[in-house]
Each structure stands twice: as C-alpha cells, then as structure tokens.
Coordinates of C-alpha atoms and ligand atoms in Angstrom, one line a residue:
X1 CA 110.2 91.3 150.0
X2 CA 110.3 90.6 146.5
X3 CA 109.0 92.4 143.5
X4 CA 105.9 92.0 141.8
X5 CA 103.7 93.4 139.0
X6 CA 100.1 94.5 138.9
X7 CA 98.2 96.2 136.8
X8 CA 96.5 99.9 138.0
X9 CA 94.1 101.6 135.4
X10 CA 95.7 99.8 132.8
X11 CA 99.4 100.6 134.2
X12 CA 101.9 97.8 134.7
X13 CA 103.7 98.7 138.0
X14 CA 105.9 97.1 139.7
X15 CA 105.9 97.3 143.7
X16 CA 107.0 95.2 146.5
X17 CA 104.7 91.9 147.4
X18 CA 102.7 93.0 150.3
X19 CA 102.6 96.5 150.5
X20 CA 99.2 98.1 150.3
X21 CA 97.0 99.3 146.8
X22 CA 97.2 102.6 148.1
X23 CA 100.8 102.7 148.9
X24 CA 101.5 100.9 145.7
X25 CA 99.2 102.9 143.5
X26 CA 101.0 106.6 145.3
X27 CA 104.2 105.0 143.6
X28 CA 103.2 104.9 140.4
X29 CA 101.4 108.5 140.8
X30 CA 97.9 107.4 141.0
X31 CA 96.4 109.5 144.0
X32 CA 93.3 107.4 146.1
X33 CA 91.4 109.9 148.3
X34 CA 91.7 108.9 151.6
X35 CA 90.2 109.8 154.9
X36 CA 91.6 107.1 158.0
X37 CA 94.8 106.2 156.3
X38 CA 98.1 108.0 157.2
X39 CA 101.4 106.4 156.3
X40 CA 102.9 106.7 159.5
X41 CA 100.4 104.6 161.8
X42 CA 98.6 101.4 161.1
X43 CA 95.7 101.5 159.0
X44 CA 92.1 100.7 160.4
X45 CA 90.2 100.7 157.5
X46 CA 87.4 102.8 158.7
X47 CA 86.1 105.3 156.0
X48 CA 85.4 102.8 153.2
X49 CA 86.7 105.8 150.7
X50 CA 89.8 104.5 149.6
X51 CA 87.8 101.7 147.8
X52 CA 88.9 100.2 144.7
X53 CA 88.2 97.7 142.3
X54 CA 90.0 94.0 142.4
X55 CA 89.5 91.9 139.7
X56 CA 88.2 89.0 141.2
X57 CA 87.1 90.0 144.1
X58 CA 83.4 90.0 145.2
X59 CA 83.1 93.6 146.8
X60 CA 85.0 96.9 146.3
X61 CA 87.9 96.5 148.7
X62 CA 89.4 99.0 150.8
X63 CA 92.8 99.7 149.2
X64 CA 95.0 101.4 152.3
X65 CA 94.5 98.2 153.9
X66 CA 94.7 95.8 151.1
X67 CA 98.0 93.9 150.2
X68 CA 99.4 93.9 146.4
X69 CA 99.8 90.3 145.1
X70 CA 101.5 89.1 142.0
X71 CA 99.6 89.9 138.6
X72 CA 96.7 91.6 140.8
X73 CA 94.4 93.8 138.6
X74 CA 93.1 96.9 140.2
X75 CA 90.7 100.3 139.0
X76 CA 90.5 103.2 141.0
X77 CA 88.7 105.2 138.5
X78 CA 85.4 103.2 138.2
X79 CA 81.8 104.4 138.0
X80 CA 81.3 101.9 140.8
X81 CA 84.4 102.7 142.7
X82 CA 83.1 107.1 142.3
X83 CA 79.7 106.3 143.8
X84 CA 81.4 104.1 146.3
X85 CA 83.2 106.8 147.3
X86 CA 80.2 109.7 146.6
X87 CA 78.2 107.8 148.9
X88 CA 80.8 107.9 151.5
X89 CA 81.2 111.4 151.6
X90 CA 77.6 112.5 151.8
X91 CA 76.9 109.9 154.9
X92 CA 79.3 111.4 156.9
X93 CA 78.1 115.1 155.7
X94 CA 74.2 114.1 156.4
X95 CA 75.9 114.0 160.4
X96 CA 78.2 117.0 160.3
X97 CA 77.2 120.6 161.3
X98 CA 78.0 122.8 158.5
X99 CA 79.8 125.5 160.1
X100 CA 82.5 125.5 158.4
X101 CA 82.7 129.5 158.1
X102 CA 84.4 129.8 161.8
X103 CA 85.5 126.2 162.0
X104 CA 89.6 126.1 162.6
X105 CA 90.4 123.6 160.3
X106 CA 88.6 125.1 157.4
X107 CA 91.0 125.4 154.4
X108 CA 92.9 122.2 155.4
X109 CA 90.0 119.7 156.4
X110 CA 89.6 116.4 154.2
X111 CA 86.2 116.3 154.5
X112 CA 85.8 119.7 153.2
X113 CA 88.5 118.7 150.5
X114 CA 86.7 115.5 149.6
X115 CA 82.8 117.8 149.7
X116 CA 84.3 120.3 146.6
X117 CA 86.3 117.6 145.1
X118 CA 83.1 115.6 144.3
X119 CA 81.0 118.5 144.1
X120 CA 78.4 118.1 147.0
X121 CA 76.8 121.0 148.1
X122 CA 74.5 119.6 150.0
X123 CA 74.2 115.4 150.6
X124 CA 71.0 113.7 149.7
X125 CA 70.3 112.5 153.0
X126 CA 68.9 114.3 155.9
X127 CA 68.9 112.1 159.0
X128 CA 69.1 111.9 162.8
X129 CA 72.5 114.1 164.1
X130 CA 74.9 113.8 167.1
X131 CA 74.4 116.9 169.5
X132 CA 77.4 116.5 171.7
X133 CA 78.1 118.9 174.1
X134 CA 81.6 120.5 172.8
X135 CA 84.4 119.1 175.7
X136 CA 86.3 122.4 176.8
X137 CA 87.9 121.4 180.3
X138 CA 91.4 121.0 179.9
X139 CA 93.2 123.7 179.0
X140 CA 94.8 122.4 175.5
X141 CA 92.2 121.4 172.9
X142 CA 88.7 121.0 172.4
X143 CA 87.1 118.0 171.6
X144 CA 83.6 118.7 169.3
X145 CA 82.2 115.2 168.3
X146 CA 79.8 116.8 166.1
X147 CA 82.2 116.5 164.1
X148 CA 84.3 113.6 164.7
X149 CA 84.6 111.1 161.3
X150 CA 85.4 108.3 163.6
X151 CA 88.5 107.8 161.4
X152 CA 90.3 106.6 164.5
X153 CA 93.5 108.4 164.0
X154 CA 93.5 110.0 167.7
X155 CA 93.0 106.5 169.0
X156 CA 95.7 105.0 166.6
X157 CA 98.4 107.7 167.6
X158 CA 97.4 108.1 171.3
X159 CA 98.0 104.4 171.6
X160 CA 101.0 104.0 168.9
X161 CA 102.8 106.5 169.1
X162 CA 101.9 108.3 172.6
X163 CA 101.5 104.9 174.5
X164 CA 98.9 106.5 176.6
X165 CA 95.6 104.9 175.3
X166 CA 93.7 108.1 176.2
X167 CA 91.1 107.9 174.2
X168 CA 89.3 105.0 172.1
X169 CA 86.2 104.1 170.4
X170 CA 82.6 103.3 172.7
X171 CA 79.6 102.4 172.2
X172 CA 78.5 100.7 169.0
X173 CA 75.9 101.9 165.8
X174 CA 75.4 105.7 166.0
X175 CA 75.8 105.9 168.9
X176 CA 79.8 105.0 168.3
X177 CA 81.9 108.1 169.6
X178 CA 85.6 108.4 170.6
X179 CA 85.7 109.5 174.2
X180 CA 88.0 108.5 177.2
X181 CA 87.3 106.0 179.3
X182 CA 84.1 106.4 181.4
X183 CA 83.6 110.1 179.1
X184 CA 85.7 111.5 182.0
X185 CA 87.4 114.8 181.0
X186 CA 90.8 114.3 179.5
X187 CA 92.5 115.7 183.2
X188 CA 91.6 112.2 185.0
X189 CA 93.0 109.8 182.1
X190 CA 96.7 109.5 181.1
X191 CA 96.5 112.2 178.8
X192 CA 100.1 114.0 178.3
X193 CA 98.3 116.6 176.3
X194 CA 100.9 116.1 173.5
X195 CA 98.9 117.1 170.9
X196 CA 99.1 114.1 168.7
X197 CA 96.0 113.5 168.4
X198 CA 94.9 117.4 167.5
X199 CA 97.6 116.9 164.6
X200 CA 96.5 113.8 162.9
X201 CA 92.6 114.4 163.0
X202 CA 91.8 115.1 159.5
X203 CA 88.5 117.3 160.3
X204 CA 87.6 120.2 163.6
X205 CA 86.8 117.4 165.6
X206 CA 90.1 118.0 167.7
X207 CA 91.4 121.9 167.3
X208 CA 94.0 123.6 169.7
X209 CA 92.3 126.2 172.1
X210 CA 95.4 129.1 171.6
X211 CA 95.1 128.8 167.9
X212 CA 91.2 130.0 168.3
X213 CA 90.4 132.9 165.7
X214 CA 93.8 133.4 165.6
X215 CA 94.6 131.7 161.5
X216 CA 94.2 128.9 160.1
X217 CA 96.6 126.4 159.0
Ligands
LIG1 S1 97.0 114.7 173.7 FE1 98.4 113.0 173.4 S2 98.1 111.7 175.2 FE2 96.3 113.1 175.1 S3 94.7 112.0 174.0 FE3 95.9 113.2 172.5 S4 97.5 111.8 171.7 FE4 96.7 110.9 173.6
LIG2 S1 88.4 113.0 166.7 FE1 89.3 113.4 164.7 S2 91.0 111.9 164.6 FE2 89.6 111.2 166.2 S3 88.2 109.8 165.2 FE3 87.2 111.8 165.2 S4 87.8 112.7 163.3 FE4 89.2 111.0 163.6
LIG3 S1 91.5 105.4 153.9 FE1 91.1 103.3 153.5 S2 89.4 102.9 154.7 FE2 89.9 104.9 155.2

C-alpha cells in the first residue's frame, strides 16, 4: 500500500492508503475514545463513539472503521464530533445499573473511563432497563447483560480467534442481547471456556468467577 497525506486537526500526516482514521490518527498521537474497536480483531462499528468529522461527508463517520484516502480532511476535536460522542455515552449509561462500587471491572472499565472523562454524573435520560437474570452456571465466568454494551467483542473473538461461535447477537431493537444459541447455558454450546471473551469485554458484562472480591485488575 502506498503512502498518502491527510490532514487531522490541522496536522499533515502521512499514513498508508487504506488503513483506518483511527489507526491513522493513533500514529500521529491523536487518541479517539473508543469502545467496540480493538486492533487485533475486525472492527464492527457498533458504538458510534469513535465518530469524527470528514470533510465532505454528510454525517459524522465512525473512524475505526473508516479508510484514509489521499488528501482526506478529518476533526476529531469538534463541538459536533464531543456531543456526538456525549450522547453516546449517556445512552448506554441511561441502561446500565450503576453498581459500580462492587463491580470487578471497576478501575479498568471503558465505560466508566469514558463517564469521568466527559464528566457525567448522571445521563439525562431515564428510560426502560434490561433486568436480565445474571447467567452463573458454568463454572468459569459470569455473564450479566445488565451490563453488556453490545460492543460485540465476545462475538468477534469467540468466532475469530476461538473458532467456536459460542456466542452472537439475537433479537433486534432493545431487545438485542448477546446470548448463545437458543439462551442455552454456555455447557451445551461449543464453548472451550477459554476466556477470550472475559478478556476483551471492555465493561462487567463478562467477569471471571475465581477473581470474585478477590482485586481488581
Ligand atoms: S470462553 Fe472462549 S469459546 Fe467460550 S464463549 Fe468465550 S471466547 Fe467463546
Ligand atoms: S458481553 Fe462484553 S464484550 Fe460482549 S458485547 Fe457485551 S459488553 Fe461487549
Ligand atoms: S470504536 Fe468505532 S464504532 Fe465503536
């Protein structure tokens, strides 16, 4: 691939063609909060919060899954782009339970990054919330939707990197969850229980059952 330049915040950077805004703009030390990406599996675009501004372009577009072209323009410092990404955050904190006092991945969780690093104490919206019964049969990890961002990252890795397609999205609208097929408990899929998926989800959704009260990462 060749190189190219494009412009980010008023930076001239050079990158190779093709590779993502986010990638591209990590290169030349501009940092994009991000939620769904990871640079080791195949981005799915699904939290909206790496959104930046094109020039050009019609909407704010979501930059881990976005490809650099020659000359491109990009801001990822806008007011548009910060309430893009504002509003992001406090929709998926209007559906999330708060208990982030005894929750295992306090201290390391991006949502709970993201929450301080745009100062919301509390979202503006109060809405309908999930009430999933936490999953607790197999003897490994615990799966509490509640809390699930429906980033996809356990789906991505379980069928990536594990090749066991364990888990996957269902259902559509709110109702969308990540379960395994039929909702059947994690014993009766092909589940390895390698812990892949506990590793890569960025919030409690997914927490190892020995680790319980014992530290936190
Ligand atoms: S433990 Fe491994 S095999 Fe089981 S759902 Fe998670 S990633 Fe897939
Ligand atoms: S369980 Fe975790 S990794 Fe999987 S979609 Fe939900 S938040 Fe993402
Ligand atoms: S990080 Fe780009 S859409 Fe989630």
């Amino acid at each position: 691939m060749r190189e190219i330049i494009i412009t980010i915040d008023g930076q001239q950077v050079k990158a190779r063609e093709g590779i993502s805004i986010l990638e591209a703009a990590k290169r030349a030390g501009i940092e994009i909060p991000h939620l769904c990406y990871r640079d080791d599996l195949t981005p799915l675009a699904a939290c909206r919060l790496c959104v930046v501004e094109v020039e050009g372009a019609r909407t704010l577009v979501a930059s881990c899954a976005y490809p650099i072209a020659d000359k491109m323009v990009i801001r990822t410092d806008t007011k548009r782009v910060q309430e893009a990404r504002r509003l992001v955050i406090e929709f998926l904190l209007s559906d999330h339970p708060y208990d982030c006092m005894t929750c295992e991945k306090s201290g390391s969780c991006l949502l709970e990054k993201y929450a301080y690093d745009f100062g919301i104490r509390k979202p503006r919206f109060e809405g309908e919330k999930h009430q999933y019964e936490i999953r607790q049969a197999n003897p490994f990890f615990e799966r509490d939707y509640n809390k699930c961002i429906l980033c996809g990252r356990c789906v991505t890795v379980c069928h990536e990197v594990q090749y066991c397609a364990a888990v996957d999205y269902a259902r559509r609208g709110f109702a969308t969850k990540i379960a395994a097929p039929f909702d059947r408990s994690m014993q009766e899929t092909p589940c390895v229980f390698c812990g892949n998926c506990v590793s890569v989800c960025p919030v409690g959704a997914l927490t190892e059952k020995a680790g319980r009260f014992q530290g936190r990462e």
